[in-house]
Amino acid sequence: MATIKRSSALHSALPIATVLLGVLLLWYAGAVWLNAPGAIERVLSPRGTAWGWRDLVQTTLSMQRPVLPSPQQVAVDFWSSLVDWPVDSPRNLLFHVAVTAHSSLLGFAMGTLFGLLLSAGIVHSRTLDRALMPWIVASQTIPVLAIAPIVLVILGSLGFSGVWPKAVIAMYLCFFPVTVAMVQGLRSPQQIDTELLYTYAASRWQAFWLLRLPAALPFLFPALRVGIAASLVGAMVAELPTGAQAGLGAKLLLGSYYGNTVAIWSALLMSALLGLALTAAVLGVERLVLRRFGGRA
């Protein structure tokens, strides 16, 4: 059994390692290609001495303000921000992770609740179905970068500040996949199952709780995994127009202001890790809930 598990783990890890190796090779090649003009102009030519391709490669991978930083530069900056500064320091990426995760999770909770209520209303009311579904679909055609400043200004004029405007933008991106998936899931039970339940004089609430909701769970959790990632994107986008001093979006913006591409890539790496952690948390909840309802975890 242990041998089978090790073999399965190896088969799962090998494709991931292969893709990672390919990405790193492309990354190094891109760093050399994009940084070479600057390295020649600012470092190698002013020396006034002969230089070869090894000097060029070494210089492109260690420039202070590269166009594309090398992977080891990003790794060093990422690790340094974690261990060289206290957690409550703005120079520590974990400080920004806490700020962005707060607004992301709040927006995710609001978007999930809003999506569930909308889907329940749409499934039980043909009027709501015809009236709301076109607008729900149309709402996602507006780019979040365009709507975020408008929402932030309106909420600011109403006295909402801090985490709430960012959570509302995160909710805007999160509620759509939840709504669409749950409408499909709540309508998935066979008609014969619904009629059978009504022969036992089940109310609409009992039919919803005992039949429709369990049938919709396999549709809900994939949507939640999409929704948690979308809420993270929404929270980071919302940090850009507010001039926030904390959060991964603010960290990206500060890096672009000062031309610090290494800090930008470190923040991007931390954003990806945060997204993976949030998605993994939703996956863990999915397995627990499906196991509780007797489904396949």
XYZ file of C-alpha atoms in Angstrom:
297
model
C 0.000 0.000 0.000
C 2.825 2.411 0.901
C 4.522 1.659 -2.419
C 1.316 2.394 -4.301
C 0.908 5.688 -2.441
C 4.504 6.719 -3.194
C 4.013 5.808 -6.849
C 0.786 7.813 -7.008
C 2.432 10.812 -5.356
C 5.324 10.587 -7.818
C 2.944 10.460 -10.780
C 1.154 13.542 -9.407
C 4.310 15.507 -8.641
C 6.203 14.752 -11.847
C 4.015 16.806 -14.222
C 4.010 19.720 -11.768
C 7.806 19.590 -11.442
C 8.185 19.417 -15.220
C 6.018 22.488 -15.769
C 7.844 24.322 -12.952
C 11.217 23.527 -14.523
C 9.988 24.770 -17.898
C 8.680 27.994 -16.369
C 12.001 28.613 -14.598
C 13.992 28.050 -17.796
C 11.744 30.449 -19.710
C 11.981 32.927 -16.845
C 15.783 32.886 -16.864
C 15.864 33.174 -20.661
C 13.434 36.101 -20.546
C 15.449 37.841 -17.827
C 18.641 37.621 -19.888
C 16.901 38.780 -23.060
C 15.002 41.700 -21.538
C 17.786 42.913 -19.219
C 20.628 42.622 -21.729
C 20.251 46.114 -23.306
C 20.224 47.807 -19.893
C 23.121 45.695 -18.631
C 25.248 46.641 -21.634
C 24.325 50.323 -21.495
C 24.526 50.922 -17.739
C 27.009 48.337 -16.442
C 29.265 46.689 -19.022
C 29.994 49.530 -21.472
C 30.915 52.131 -18.792
C 33.621 49.776 -17.496
C 35.599 50.281 -20.664
C 36.918 46.727 -20.581
C 36.236 43.725 -22.773
C 33.341 41.525 -21.692
C 31.925 38.216 -22.886
C 28.597 36.431 -22.816
C 29.244 35.067 -19.336
C 29.670 38.611 -18.003
C 26.481 39.603 -19.803
C 24.450 36.726 -18.352
C 25.808 37.294 -14.843
C 25.024 40.997 -15.026
C 21.500 40.555 -16.382
C 20.629 38.200 -13.542
C 21.861 40.517 -10.788
C 20.814 44.020 -11.854
C 19.450 46.369 -9.200
C 16.496 47.591 -11.300
C 15.932 44.897 -13.913
C 13.123 44.876 -16.442
C 12.485 41.249 -15.487
C 14.118 40.130 -12.234
C 15.646 36.679 -12.107
C 13.977 33.958 -10.010
C 16.724 34.045 -7.375
C 16.326 37.819 -6.976
C 12.597 37.369 -6.354
C 13.243 34.476 -3.959
C 15.799 36.467 -1.952
C 13.535 39.525 -1.717
C 10.539 37.351 -0.824
C 12.404 35.558 1.953
C 14.010 38.743 3.227
C 10.623 40.448 3.588
C 9.429 37.526 5.732
C 12.389 37.077 8.076
C 14.108 40.472 8.244
C 11.078 42.507 9.311
C 8.477 42.065 12.055
C 5.051 40.846 11.002
C 3.435 44.225 11.764
C 5.905 46.078 9.536
C 4.692 47.301 6.103
C 7.927 45.853 4.696
C 6.765 42.347 5.641
C 4.562 40.732 2.997
C 2.565 38.886 5.660
C 1.345 42.280 6.904
C -0.123 42.944 3.443
C -1.463 39.391 3.187
C -3.504 39.913 6.358
C -5.034 43.133 4.993
C -5.928 41.674 1.588
C -7.135 38.360 3.013
C -9.447 40.219 5.405
C -11.258 42.086 2.637
C -11.175 39.031 0.340
C -12.808 36.730 2.895
C -15.388 39.348 3.853
C -16.240 39.917 0.181
C -16.301 36.157 -0.411
C -18.770 35.652 2.439
C -20.966 38.512 1.213
C -20.811 37.325 -2.402
C -21.596 33.728 -1.463
C -24.575 34.730 0.672
C -25.833 37.111 -2.019
C -25.425 34.451 -4.705
C -27.258 31.842 -2.634
C -30.190 34.172 -1.973
C -30.386 35.194 -5.615
C -30.275 31.611 -6.874
C -32.957 30.488 -4.395
C -35.199 33.337 -5.511
C -34.597 32.670 -9.199
C -35.323 28.952 -8.888
C -38.595 29.524 -7.029
C -39.859 32.524 -9.002
C -40.189 32.629 -12.773
C -40.560 36.419 -12.567
C -37.215 36.777 -10.801
C -35.672 34.382 -13.301
C -36.763 36.510 -16.257
C -36.055 39.821 -14.519
C -32.707 39.160 -12.841
C -30.731 36.651 -14.880
C -30.079 38.980 -17.849
C -28.877 41.704 -15.464
C -26.704 39.279 -13.517
C -24.988 38.198 -16.717
C -24.709 41.783 -17.955
C -23.114 42.884 -14.673
C -20.031 40.819 -15.433
C -19.490 42.507 -18.799
C -18.388 45.684 -16.997
C -14.630 45.565 -16.288
C -13.904 45.654 -12.583
C -11.187 48.250 -13.181
C -13.873 50.586 -14.557
C -16.496 50.007 -11.908
C -14.187 49.923 -8.861
C -13.509 53.709 -8.669
C -17.241 54.451 -9.098
C -18.219 52.057 -6.325
C -15.486 53.375 -4.043
C -16.570 57.004 -4.555
C -20.239 56.188 -3.907
C -19.482 54.153 -0.792
C -17.066 56.825 0.409
C -19.765 59.495 0.106
C -22.048 57.270 2.197
C -19.438 57.009 4.933
C -18.126 53.531 4.173
C -14.350 53.313 4.326
C -11.628 50.863 5.247
C -12.314 47.239 4.426
C -15.963 47.576 3.344
C -15.487 49.197 -0.098
C -12.854 46.584 -0.960
C -15.150 43.808 0.240
C -17.963 45.121 -1.964
C -15.713 44.967 -5.046
C -14.675 41.436 -4.061
C -18.353 40.525 -3.648
C -19.111 41.908 -7.116
C -16.753 39.375 -8.691
C -17.665 36.522 -6.357
C -21.456 36.411 -6.476
C -21.736 35.639 -10.208
C -20.209 32.123 -10.325
C -22.072 31.188 -7.140
C -25.400 32.380 -8.538
C -25.053 30.674 -11.924
C -23.821 27.393 -10.440
C -26.478 27.265 -7.747
C -29.290 27.989 -10.200
C -28.108 25.037 -12.241
C -27.614 22.894 -9.154
C -30.971 23.686 -7.552
C -32.677 22.759 -10.805
C -30.730 19.521 -11.188
C -33.089 17.116 -9.280
C -35.225 14.929 -11.509
C -38.897 15.825 -11.760
C -39.869 12.414 -10.463
C -37.859 13.045 -7.275
C -39.585 16.391 -6.775
C -43.013 14.909 -7.344
C -42.236 12.038 -5.003
C -41.333 14.480 -2.261
C -44.534 16.418 -2.765
C -46.575 13.222 -2.493
C -45.362 13.104 1.103
C -46.861 16.587 1.584
C -43.436 18.205 1.805
C -43.431 21.973 1.869
C -41.315 24.059 -0.538
C -38.838 24.709 2.257
C -38.545 20.962 2.979
C -38.114 20.219 -0.727
C -35.404 22.877 -0.875
C -33.566 21.635 2.209
C -33.944 17.880 1.644
C -33.699 17.625 -2.145
C -32.565 20.729 -4.004
C -29.758 21.852 -1.687
C -27.974 18.456 -1.428
C -28.273 18.067 -5.214
C -26.724 21.501 -5.699
C -23.649 20.922 -3.510
C -21.510 19.390 -6.307
C -22.260 22.535 -8.316
C -21.668 24.918 -5.410
C -18.134 24.089 -4.358
C -16.425 24.403 -7.757
C -18.129 27.799 -7.967
C -16.819 28.682 -4.506
C -13.271 27.835 -5.598
C -13.696 30.211 -8.531
C -15.369 32.754 -6.265
C -12.605 32.829 -3.636
C -10.011 33.469 -6.338
C -12.216 36.157 -7.888
C -12.707 37.826 -4.505
C -8.932 37.986 -4.046
C -8.582 39.674 -7.425
C -11.395 42.075 -6.563
C -9.841 43.016 -3.220
C -6.456 43.690 -4.819
C -8.008 45.752 -7.621
C -9.988 47.760 -5.058
C -6.747 48.661 -3.273
C -5.371 50.382 -6.364
C -7.645 53.459 -6.772
C -7.962 54.089 -3.029
C -4.275 54.852 -2.551
C -4.211 52.304 0.243
C -0.949 51.926 2.153
C -1.515 48.284 3.040
C -2.503 45.223 1.070
C -0.961 43.279 -1.779
C -2.586 45.583 -4.348
C -1.053 48.591 -2.581
C 2.302 46.800 -2.511
C 2.095 46.287 -6.285
C 1.198 49.936 -6.797
C 4.091 51.177 -4.625
C 6.476 48.909 -6.504
C 5.350 50.365 -9.825
C 5.690 53.933 -8.512
C 9.341 53.382 -7.571
C 10.215 51.065 -10.454
C 10.981 48.262 -8.001
C 10.214 45.275 -10.196
C 11.670 42.822 -7.684
C 9.151 43.963 -5.042
C 6.351 43.727 -7.623
C 7.229 40.135 -8.434
C 7.535 39.263 -4.740
C 4.036 40.632 -4.151
C 2.768 38.680 -7.165
C 4.307 35.497 -5.782
C 2.703 36.100 -2.405
C -0.646 36.787 -4.111
C -0.423 33.449 -5.911
C 0.392 31.642 -2.668
C -2.498 33.364 -0.904
C -4.844 32.356 -3.726
C -3.673 28.751 -3.498
C -4.127 28.745 0.290
C -7.665 30.138 0.068
C -8.611 27.686 -2.687
C -7.168 24.803 -0.669
C -9.228 25.907 2.344
C -12.409 25.842 0.245
C -11.434 22.411 -1.080
C -10.997 21.156 2.492
C -14.437 22.439 3.455
C -15.879 20.831 0.313
C -14.530 17.419 1.285
C -15.879 17.711 4.817
C -19.341 18.798 3.674
C -19.651 16.219 0.886
C -18.533 13.512 3.290
C -21.163 14.727 5.749
C -23.888 14.491 3.092
C -22.637 11.129 1.873
C -21.256 12.427 -1.395
C -17.927 11.689 -3.025
C -15.194 13.731 -1.305
